[in-house]
Amino acid sequence: METITNVHRDDEASKLGMWLFIFTEILLFGGLFIVYSIYRFNNAVAFHLAGEELNDTIGIINTVILLTSSMTVAMSLTAMQKGNIRLCLGMIAVTVLLGLVFLTNKYFEWGIKFEHGLYPGSAFLKELGHGDIMFFGLYFMMTGLHALHIIVGLTILVVVAVFIRKGRIRPDKYAFLENGGLYWHLVDLIWIFLFPLFYLIH
Amino acid sequence: MGPQTYNSFFTVHGIIMIFVIVIPGLPAVFGNFFLPIMIGARDVIFPKLNLLSWYLYVLGILTVLTSLFTFGGAPDTGWTFYAPYSFKTTTNMFPAVLGAFILGFSSILTGLNFITTIHRMRAPGMKFSNMPLFVWSIYGTGWIQLFATPIVGITLMMVIAERFLHIGFFDPALGGDPVLYQHLFWIYSHPAVYIMILPAMGVISEIIPTFARKGIFGYNAIVASTMAIAVVGYFVWAHHMFTSGMSTTAQFTFSLLTFLVAIPSAIKVFNWVATLYKGSIRIEVPLIWALGFMFLFMIGGFTGLFLGSVATDVHVHNTSFVVAHFHYIIFGGMGSAFMAAAHYWLPKMYGRMYNKFWATVGWATFFIGFNVLYFPMFILGYQGMPRRYYDYLGQFHNLNVVSTIGSWILATGLIITIVNLIRGARNGPKAGMNPWEGRTLEWTVPSPPPPENFDVIPDLTSTSTAH
Ligand SMILES: [Cu+2]
């Protein structure tokens, strides 16, 4: 027997594996969504008022940024499928850039909250009461975990770009790019739920 | 032994046994080795991911062990890390929780790998409808690992956040709810019991037909019950919390669901017995361990129903009755199944046979010791001896002494068994390709199997059954 089966490649399988992993990520956030809904139910008024503290404009800008980045990462995949490697790399670069802009916005947004004394354990927050403590605790935990996922997603995309340059991802072998894109869509999807929960429901 | 030391002992015992030994035990040792062979594949589908989950496993163990030897002292909250203990204790909680998180991640990757392997790597003709039952059990386990583990992952992250940032999720002083912690924890940790026991049931479903020299009775029913356990087992968690405060409706519902999840387990037992009925039974050590499994598992299972019904649970909650029940299921059940698998597959893995006499002696000693150790705990618990106290009242003295003697017998049995297995693996007589006349695919390759399992991928399209 020749060893062809050793380098046997199964793109369907790697996609299936990635979907299963994404599924566990959704459940990971699912735990926090449960906690959010319970504390929102217990502290409806306080959550309502605390939600008005958040800056809708930054939230909307960040949502648009992430949605656009989902589009560019999808475009990079199509470019690869059509054999246009330059365009593919360009689109990945735009995606990474958008991700970085998102994180920068987040940094300033968090900074303002800290300036106002709205962070876990602050004396000011303790005076506000239980509902506010829970709201901002969840806000930092959930957007923080999401930001962590953005960083992981960006790292994956950078690795993807390096692999493309080295020729390890090619127009006939792009499962890794596709999976990296899927992960980025997941990060985007989670934000689509976080955004209304914290910024829009008043 | 003082109270603090005692608390640390039962905590660390729980963390290591549950997260390090029992959850990964059967899938990691026998799943990794036999899952690919049994479906006619050369390896799992993502070998590199498998290696990663092994590294994470080692890293997780090291992290847990760090908690023992660094500042603050060993954790003392119980393996359940209940709030508010877990964020108030001054002991070294962080490494223990982080280690459990890393081990959970490793467990998720293993489950993901096995599920994808089963979907994509089956040999031609190996259909879902004729897959060996051990493979089915690994499949069900994989789904539980994916469904349940992320929940404990996020819960442990919240405990870490509590400790360092004092957010207050589970702190009543800040508006949090410690009972919510219990819910989140058991949403994982009840299904985790099935991560432990399903592969054990899969092993038994392989061994019984081999030594009854008869096809398994009710293949479809066993498959269905495996998946039923995986699904229903996800919705029974609050039976651990009947005394924590919840509505009567919730108590009733969770009690009912707990009774329902016992049905598929019973179906399996009926099918094993029916397989033995009128079989040409060949008494070998794996079969003895498997029968021991059935006996101990049934005691554990029935006493589980005492705990699952609200009224009796209130009486025996947090007594040594619970300890006895749990150990009958996990140590008696999963432990026996592990030993059954070790004796069943040792000749395949090492190509050599253990000594049958000493293996039987080891089993008998284990079986007697086990019952002497744990059965008194049922009585003690019924009489009201609480668990997790470093001391007990005088009236409980005699049975505790019996229990201690049992532990010595049990340890002797385990030592005999393990030494005998190691000696067999090293220099036992050659076992040959198929010492048990097994009919699954691992018995069609040499012992031990070559690194790639098969020279030519087997084609089962013409044979009617593989199980
Ligand atoms: Cu349970």
XYZ file of C-alpha atoms and ligand atoms in Angstrom:
670
model
C 0.000 0.000 0.000
C 1.299 3.425 -0.838
C 1.079 6.070 1.826
C -1.356 8.292 -0.013
C -3.978 7.750 2.664
C -1.597 9.212 5.218
C -1.825 12.647 3.709
C -5.488 12.019 3.123
C -7.348 15.261 3.483
C -10.944 15.704 4.475
C -12.151 19.291 4.205
C -15.678 18.283 5.140
C -14.345 16.840 8.394
C -12.398 19.954 9.329
C -15.468 22.050 8.664
C -17.588 19.703 10.790
C -15.004 19.912 13.560
C -15.038 23.715 13.346
C -18.823 23.862 13.526
C -18.796 21.659 16.609
C -16.235 23.936 18.196
C -18.284 27.030 17.357
C -21.234 25.304 18.950
C -19.313 24.932 22.223
C -18.320 28.605 22.051
C -21.960 29.587 21.741
C -22.759 27.471 24.795
C -19.911 29.137 26.669
C -21.525 32.523 26.084
C -24.893 30.866 26.621
C -24.013 30.430 30.290
C -23.509 34.184 30.569
C -26.715 34.914 28.661
C -28.608 32.825 31.217
C -27.033 34.755 34.068
C -27.847 38.024 32.291
C -31.491 37.123 31.801
C -31.904 36.052 35.428
C -30.394 39.214 36.866
C -32.249 41.371 34.369
C -35.469 39.718 35.508
C -34.587 40.373 39.147
C -33.451 43.975 38.607
C -35.532 45.184 35.675
C -35.595 48.874 36.600
C -31.920 49.141 37.514
C -30.887 47.359 34.283
C -33.094 49.741 32.320
C -31.444 52.807 33.847
C -27.926 51.397 33.713
C -28.386 50.574 30.014
C -28.902 54.273 29.351
C -25.431 54.929 30.753
C -23.849 53.176 27.763
C -22.901 55.193 24.715
C -25.164 54.081 21.861
C -23.031 55.815 19.237
C -19.892 53.830 20.017
C -22.007 50.687 20.129
C -23.515 51.344 16.715
C -20.145 52.217 15.182
C -18.650 48.999 16.557
C -21.574 46.974 15.240
C -21.132 48.425 11.765
C -17.383 47.753 11.957
C -17.870 44.112 12.868
C -20.569 43.553 10.245
C -18.296 45.038 7.597
C -15.422 42.860 8.750
C -17.626 39.793 8.388
C -18.245 40.851 4.825
C -14.550 41.380 4.074
C -13.582 38.010 5.527
C -16.239 36.372 3.348
C -14.839 38.274 0.361
C -11.351 36.995 1.124
C -12.670 33.437 0.914
C -14.389 34.077 -2.413
C -11.214 35.707 -3.724
C -9.222 32.618 -2.727
C -11.745 30.332 -4.398
C -11.382 32.373 -7.575
C -7.591 32.206 -7.343
C -7.032 35.902 -6.622
C -4.486 35.650 -3.817
C -3.632 39.341 -3.728
C -7.233 40.345 -3.222
C -7.642 37.607 -0.642
C -4.690 38.889 1.395
C -5.960 42.444 1.014
C -9.371 41.521 2.369
C -7.826 39.713 5.337
C -5.746 42.808 6.037
C -8.883 44.987 5.981
C -10.614 42.529 8.344
C -7.717 42.608 10.792
C -7.660 46.395 10.611
C -11.383 46.615 11.354
C -10.930 44.243 14.287
C -8.204 46.483 15.678
C -10.404 49.575 15.285
C -13.148 47.738 17.185
C -10.738 46.984 20.030
C -9.543 50.587 20.113
C -13.106 51.835 20.421
C -13.709 49.306 23.151
C -10.601 50.522 24.967
C -11.846 54.098 25.025
C -15.346 53.037 25.948
C -14.062 51.028 28.907
C -11.763 53.892 29.843
C -14.697 56.284 30.134
C -16.565 53.801 32.337
C -13.545 53.566 34.617
C -13.316 57.354 34.791
C -16.931 57.487 35.911
C -16.185 54.882 38.570
C -18.366 52.293 36.889
C -16.201 49.202 37.286
C -16.487 46.076 39.434
C -15.528 46.710 43.037
C -15.596 50.521 42.820
C -17.015 52.412 45.783
C -19.264 54.464 43.512
C -20.828 51.355 41.952
C -21.489 49.867 45.389
C -23.492 52.942 46.317
C -25.657 52.561 43.212
C -27.082 49.249 44.357
C -27.368 45.611 43.391
C -28.890 46.026 39.935
C -26.117 48.347 38.762
C -23.435 46.110 40.239
C -24.826 43.174 38.281
C -25.311 45.155 35.081
C -21.777 46.491 34.966
C -20.322 43.210 36.226
C -21.997 41.429 33.336
C -21.102 44.228 30.938
C -17.398 43.911 31.686
C -17.447 40.118 31.852
C -19.335 39.640 28.593
C -17.740 42.354 26.491
C -14.376 41.384 27.997
C -14.783 37.744 27.041
C -15.953 38.886 23.618
C -12.898 41.122 23.232
C -10.748 38.129 24.136
C -12.415 36.212 21.323
C -11.704 39.099 18.945
C -8.037 38.877 19.868
C -8.055 35.113 19.272
C -9.868 35.634 15.960
C -7.338 38.259 14.869
C -4.469 35.942 15.757
C -6.034 33.184 13.664
C -6.463 35.556 10.719
C -2.819 36.658 10.945
C -1.727 33.011 10.920
C -3.996 32.438 7.935
C -2.329 35.326 6.104
C 1.124 33.925 6.847
C 0.042 30.506 5.576
C -1.296 32.061 2.377
C 2.038 33.779 1.764
C 3.880 30.528 2.388
C 1.575 28.738 -0.028
C 0.180 26.412 2.597
C -3.267 27.802 1.876
C -3.929 27.688 -1.864
C -6.911 27.999 -4.207
C -7.139 24.170 -4.098
C -6.629 23.881 -0.334
C -8.269 26.584 1.731
C -10.099 24.763 4.551
C -8.058 26.649 7.158
C -9.023 30.002 5.686
C -12.645 28.923 5.616
C -12.520 27.826 9.267
C -10.749 31.020 10.307
C -13.525 32.931 8.550
C -16.163 30.870 10.345
C -14.589 31.728 13.664
C -14.637 35.405 12.779
C -18.318 35.179 11.885
C -18.924 33.615 15.304
C -17.240 36.562 17.007
C -19.441 38.864 14.964
C -22.581 36.883 15.755
C -22.004 37.054 19.498
C -21.643 40.805 19.284
C -24.953 40.993 17.423
C -26.539 39.626 20.613
C -24.447 41.595 23.086
C -25.150 44.917 21.410
C -28.947 45.020 21.880
C -28.769 43.402 25.325
C -26.560 46.124 26.734
C -27.086 49.181 24.537
C -30.517 49.047 22.974
C -32.968 47.602 25.495
C -33.950 50.556 27.617
C -6.376 14.676 61.200
C -7.680 18.177 61.817
C -10.725 19.709 60.131
C -8.719 21.814 57.676
C -6.606 18.875 56.531
C -9.713 16.741 56.202
C -11.425 19.401 54.067
C -8.398 19.600 51.822
C -8.260 15.813 51.519
C -11.820 15.324 50.327
C -11.559 18.350 48.054
C -8.362 17.318 46.341
C -9.497 13.678 46.222
C -12.643 14.824 44.420
C -10.942 17.191 41.986
C -8.267 14.708 40.969
C -10.510 11.651 40.770
C -13.317 13.378 38.871
C -11.552 15.712 36.493
C -8.245 13.890 36.046
C -9.053 10.183 36.329
C -12.694 9.278 35.836
C -13.917 11.709 33.158
C -11.062 11.140 30.718
C -10.255 7.568 31.863
C -12.090 5.209 29.543
C -12.270 7.462 26.460
C -8.632 8.534 26.662
C -7.142 5.088 27.261
C -9.432 2.728 25.375
C -11.305 5.205 23.168
C -8.119 6.542 21.611
C -6.762 3.068 21.069
C -9.840 1.162 19.947
C -12.265 3.702 18.484
C -10.303 3.977 15.192
C -9.730 0.212 14.944
C -13.332 -0.642 15.696
C -14.640 1.527 12.875
C -11.906 0.354 10.498
C -9.794 3.529 10.483
C -6.064 4.078 10.819
C -6.272 6.896 13.370
C -8.635 9.538 14.679
C -9.447 12.248 12.176
C -7.452 15.069 13.799
C -4.273 13.470 15.203
C -2.711 16.868 15.926
C -5.785 18.042 17.810
C -5.618 14.806 19.759
C -2.043 15.610 20.698
C -3.128 19.109 21.724
C -5.814 17.734 24.001
C -3.210 15.434 25.546
C -0.920 18.437 26.223
C -3.839 20.352 27.700
C -4.607 17.345 29.880
C -1.051 17.271 31.235
C -1.087 21.044 31.688
C -4.391 20.792 33.538
C -3.027 18.139 35.913
C 0.074 20.217 36.601
C -2.077 23.277 37.293
C -4.272 21.353 39.720
C -1.200 19.959 41.457
C 0.232 23.477 41.792
C -2.627 24.304 44.112
C -1.350 21.719 46.582
C 2.151 22.994 47.000
C 1.970 26.747 46.667
C 0.956 29.495 49.079
C -2.411 29.412 50.767
C -2.603 25.640 51.110
C -4.669 23.053 49.298
C -8.246 24.015 48.358
C -10.909 23.113 50.913
C -14.274 23.774 49.267
C -15.148 20.299 48.035
C -14.720 19.419 44.365
C -17.952 21.311 43.624
C -16.348 24.725 44.314
C -19.649 25.932 45.773
C -20.120 29.665 46.163
C -19.589 31.453 48.471
C -16.808 29.158 49.797
C -14.980 29.219 46.508
C -14.532 32.975 46.379
C -14.175 33.500 50.128
C -11.681 30.791 51.058
C -8.100 31.900 51.582
C -6.772 28.594 50.310
C -5.248 28.248 46.905
C -8.418 28.102 44.839
C -7.286 29.718 41.607
C -4.970 26.965 40.283
C -7.518 24.272 41.124
C -10.315 26.058 39.266
C -8.070 26.989 36.355
C -6.834 23.392 36.159
C -10.406 22.101 36.025
C -11.093 24.619 33.245
C -8.102 23.436 31.210
C -9.074 19.789 31.726
C -12.566 20.685 30.521
C -11.124 22.231 27.378
C -9.136 19.063 26.763
C -12.297 17.025 27.256
C -14.185 19.159 24.700
C -11.479 18.688 22.089
C -11.485 14.919 22.656
C -15.268 14.749 22.251
C -15.126 16.895 19.108
C -12.404 14.693 17.652
C -14.253 11.458 18.362
C -17.577 12.684 16.955
C -15.955 13.879 13.742
C -13.947 10.644 13.500
C -17.105 8.561 13.778
C -18.862 10.661 11.163
C -16.049 10.740 8.650
C -13.717 7.785 9.123
C -15.933 4.696 9.143
C -14.748 1.949 6.795
C -16.943 1.119 3.808
C -19.972 -0.805 5.040
C -19.525 0.323 8.654
C -22.852 2.071 9.057
C -24.283 3.800 12.099
C -26.712 0.892 12.232
C -24.001 -1.728 12.709
C -21.339 0.211 14.573
C -19.950 -1.559 17.672
C -21.755 -0.476 20.825
C -18.564 0.807 22.425
C -18.264 3.224 19.507
C -21.869 4.268 20.005
C -21.199 4.936 23.675
C -18.166 7.079 22.809
C -20.355 8.922 20.325
C -23.013 9.694 22.930
C -20.314 10.690 25.394
C -18.789 13.044 22.833
C -22.058 14.922 22.483
C -22.411 15.268 26.255
C -18.870 16.588 26.421
C -19.725 19.215 23.800
C -23.091 20.126 25.294
C -22.190 20.303 28.960
C -18.524 21.188 29.383
C -18.739 24.803 28.091
C -21.232 25.570 30.854
C -18.829 24.533 33.592
C -16.100 26.364 31.677
C -17.916 29.681 31.901
C -18.955 28.969 35.487
C -15.369 28.400 36.559
C -14.366 31.578 34.720
C -17.006 33.432 36.718
C -15.606 32.012 39.953
C -12.164 33.253 38.937
C -13.658 36.661 38.120
C -15.355 36.657 41.526
C -12.095 35.981 43.289
C -10.044 38.620 41.519
C -12.529 41.325 40.543
C -15.222 40.853 43.207
C -17.967 41.309 40.644
C -20.580 39.732 42.885
C -22.286 37.247 40.540
C -22.665 34.754 43.363
C -22.302 37.063 46.348
C -25.611 37.916 48.061
C -24.017 41.009 49.630
C -23.652 42.458 46.110
C -26.954 41.199 44.730
C -25.671 37.889 43.407
C -27.162 34.480 43.994
C -25.117 31.513 45.271
C -27.902 29.090 44.292
C -27.416 30.214 40.694
C -23.859 28.924 40.985
C -25.194 25.534 42.031
C -27.491 25.429 39.011
C -24.723 26.309 36.573
C -22.360 23.849 38.179
C -24.775 20.917 38.070
C -25.911 21.673 34.525
C -22.461 20.353 33.696
C -21.766 18.032 36.547
C -24.789 15.840 36.298
C -24.212 15.117 32.595
C -20.558 14.599 33.551
C -21.674 11.509 35.454
C -22.827 10.135 32.100
C -19.519 11.107 30.519
C -18.105 8.734 33.115
C -20.615 5.895 32.896
C -21.617 5.747 29.199
C -18.237 4.480 27.968
C -18.338 1.954 30.816
C -21.689 0.708 29.554
C -20.206 0.536 26.062
C -17.386 -1.685 27.303
C -19.868 -4.012 29.000
C -21.953 -4.155 25.814
C -18.853 -5.463 23.983
C -17.757 -7.949 26.620
C -21.078 -9.639 27.409
C -21.848 -10.860 23.853
C -18.242 -11.959 23.302
C -18.281 -14.274 26.321
C -21.898 -15.343 25.889
C -20.797 -16.248 22.331
C -24.006 -14.796 21.068
C -25.074 -11.609 19.325
C -26.071 -8.772 21.648
C -29.760 -8.848 22.513
C -31.573 -5.676 21.506
C -28.836 -3.752 19.667
C -31.227 -1.000 18.665
C -32.599 -0.651 22.186
C -29.087 -0.242 23.587
C -28.240 2.380 20.972
C -31.471 4.236 21.656
C -30.922 4.105 25.407
C -27.383 5.472 24.994
C -28.691 8.485 23.135
C -31.686 8.816 25.491
C -29.311 8.988 28.451
C -27.271 11.640 26.659
C -30.369 13.768 26.024
C -32.459 13.292 29.177
C -29.353 13.362 31.389
C -29.025 17.014 30.453
C -32.296 17.947 32.163
C -32.049 16.437 35.629
C -29.341 18.520 37.267
C -31.412 20.135 40.005
C -31.875 16.809 41.822
C -28.594 17.761 43.500
C -30.275 20.832 44.937
C -33.614 19.712 46.379
C -32.624 21.207 49.716
C -31.128 24.403 48.265
C -34.459 26.120 47.808
C -36.628 25.833 44.707
C -40.305 25.709 43.893
C -42.325 22.552 44.438
C -43.013 22.452 40.706
C -39.304 22.440 39.989
C -38.717 19.735 42.583
C -41.465 17.610 41.097
C -40.218 18.084 37.523
C -36.602 17.328 38.257
C -37.575 14.326 40.348
C -39.736 12.961 37.542
C -37.000 13.495 34.935
C -34.520 11.761 37.220
C -36.783 8.742 37.372
C -37.144 8.830 33.590
C -33.398 8.834 33.007
C -33.145 5.626 35.027
C -35.222 3.781 32.422
C -32.608 3.647 29.631
C -30.013 2.386 32.125
C -32.395 -0.360 33.169
C -33.024 -1.239 29.513
C -29.316 -1.821 29.090
C -29.186 -4.111 32.107
C -32.152 -6.116 30.801
C -30.452 -6.471 27.436
C -27.191 -7.670 28.978
C -29.035 -10.264 31.022
C -31.041 -11.336 27.967
C -27.789 -11.684 26.019
C -26.416 -14.024 28.665
C -29.632 -16.036 28.693
C -29.080 -19.306 26.803
C -25.644 -18.156 25.645
C -22.676 -20.552 25.561
C -21.067 -18.665 28.393
C -17.328 -18.798 28.712
C -16.245 -17.655 32.174
C -13.229 -15.407 31.704
C -11.892 -12.555 33.824
C -13.360 -9.716 31.688
C -16.791 -11.296 32.039
C -16.403 -11.591 35.815
C -15.537 -7.903 36.028
C -18.497 -7.134 33.764
C -20.862 -9.100 36.007
C -19.384 -7.312 39.015
C -20.102 -4.072 37.199
C -23.746 -5.012 36.718
C -24.163 -5.934 40.388
C -22.514 -2.813 41.801
C -24.027 -0.530 39.184
C -27.496 -1.761 40.033
C -27.049 -1.097 43.748
C -25.744 2.343 42.843
C -28.589 2.904 40.411
C -31.387 1.901 42.740
C -30.058 3.987 45.599
C -29.912 6.817 43.069
C -33.677 6.612 42.912
C -33.862 7.124 46.690
C -31.913 10.309 46.168
C -33.951 11.323 43.139
C -37.249 11.298 45.000
C -37.655 14.489 46.944
C -38.966 13.088 50.230
C -36.199 10.546 50.830
C -33.571 12.916 49.500
C -34.375 15.463 52.174
C -33.642 12.765 54.751
C -30.368 11.441 53.314
C -29.116 14.609 51.588
C -25.454 15.308 52.345
C -25.066 12.129 54.381
C -22.691 9.291 53.689
C -25.608 7.651 51.834
C -24.765 9.971 48.933
C -21.095 9.050 49.191
C -21.973 5.343 49.036
C -24.362 5.817 46.090
C -21.851 7.813 44.108
C -19.000 5.399 44.730
C -21.142 2.389 43.805
C -21.840 4.045 40.455
C -18.459 5.517 39.703
C -15.933 3.343 41.515
C -17.949 0.114 41.456
C -19.450 0.800 38.037
C -16.964 2.769 36.016
C -13.989 1.316 37.929
C -15.121 -2.269 37.330
C -15.785 -1.512 33.675
C -12.300 -0.044 33.371
C -10.839 -3.233 34.799
C -13.090 -5.329 32.558
C -11.813 -3.375 29.564
C -8.217 -3.678 30.736
C -8.488 -7.475 30.970
C -10.481 -7.725 27.751
C -8.146 -5.624 25.647
C -4.784 -6.214 27.341
C -3.999 -9.185 25.041
C -4.774 -6.939 22.065
C -2.816 -3.919 23.267
C 0.290 -5.798 24.402
C -0.092 -9.116 22.622
C 0.265 -10.945 25.941
C -2.079 -12.598 28.421
C -2.374 -11.940 32.160
C -2.406 -14.718 34.759
C -6.004 -15.860 35.069
C -5.715 -17.173 38.634
C -4.351 -13.965 40.115
C -6.742 -11.874 38.057
C -9.640 -13.794 39.581
C -8.212 -13.459 43.080
C -7.749 -9.728 42.460
C -11.340 -9.347 41.341
C -12.749 -11.302 44.301
C -10.701 -9.293 46.795
C -11.753 -6.049 45.144
C -15.403 -7.063 45.096
C -15.496 -8.092 48.761
C -13.460 -5.096 49.879
C -15.618 -2.735 47.877
C -18.855 -3.880 49.477
C -17.372 -3.980 52.978
C -16.106 -0.440 52.454
C -19.132 1.233 50.914
C -22.198 -0.723 51.997
C -21.940 0.390 55.646
C -22.037 3.974 54.390
C -25.598 3.437 53.168
C -26.599 2.427 56.683
C -24.591 5.205 58.302
C -26.109 7.758 55.986
C -29.586 6.440 56.617
C -28.926 6.759 60.341
C -27.913 10.354 59.747
C -24.118 10.497 59.600
C -23.323 13.617 57.567
C -20.545 13.596 55.023
C -17.630 16.016 54.859
C -17.165 16.217 58.639
C -13.787 15.270 59.986
C -15.288 13.570 63.048
C -18.374 11.484 63.810
C -20.553 10.637 66.801
C -19.750 7.570 68.909
C -22.787 5.633 67.705
C -21.330 5.530 64.187
C -18.027 4.084 65.331
C -18.474 0.354 64.599
C -19.613 0.706 61.035
C -16.856 3.213 60.320
C -14.344 0.626 61.521
C -15.908 -1.981 59.221
C -15.662 0.511 56.395
C -11.995 1.168 57.079
C -11.219 -2.556 57.078
C -13.049 -2.786 53.758
C -10.798 -0.093 52.340
C -7.734 -2.197 53.154
C -9.230 -5.249 51.452
C -10.194 -3.117 48.457
C -6.697 -1.672 48.176
C -5.207 -5.189 48.326
C -7.516 -6.309 45.533
C -6.563 -3.329 43.381
C -2.852 -3.896 43.957
C -3.108 -7.592 43.043
C -5.077 -6.733 39.911
C -2.795 -3.950 38.720
C 0.447 -5.837 39.441
C -0.955 -8.866 37.633
C -1.923 -6.736 34.622
C 1.503 -5.129 34.435
C 3.245 -8.505 34.735
C 0.975 -9.923 32.065
C 1.663 -7.017 29.714
C 5.426 -7.401 30.237
C 6.011 -11.133 30.144
C 2.750 -13.041 29.979
C 2.372 -15.781 27.381
C 1.649 -14.695 23.811
C -2.053 -14.118 23.338
C -2.507 -14.400 19.607
C -4.745 -12.370 17.360
C -8.128 -13.278 18.805
C -8.021 -15.020 22.194
C -11.694 -14.327 22.977
C -13.131 -15.129 19.551
C -14.369 -11.542 19.445
C -16.192 -10.390 16.350
C -15.373 -6.699 16.223
C -12.648 -5.362 13.952
C -9.879 -5.034 16.529
C -9.690 -8.858 16.613
C -8.887 -9.023 12.898
C -5.525 -7.275 13.248
C -2.346 -8.600 14.895
C -1.738 -8.155 18.639
C -0.454 -5.560 19.289
C -1.877 -3.748 16.257
C 0.610 -2.180 13.825
C 0.978 1.628 14.098
C -1.457 2.226 11.258
C -3.894 -0.472 12.438
C -4.754 -1.806 8.972
C -2.648 -2.489 5.876
C -5.816 -2.450 3.830
C -8.897 -0.637 5.087
C -11.478 -3.366 5.721
C -14.580 -3.492 3.564
C -17.685 -4.580 5.429
C -20.224 -4.004 2.685
C -20.632 -7.746 2.118
C -20.751 -8.899 5.761
C -24.132 -8.482 7.347
C -23.184 -7.337 10.862
C -20.147 -6.048 12.631
C -21.544 -5.964 16.111
Cu -27.074 14.067 39.186
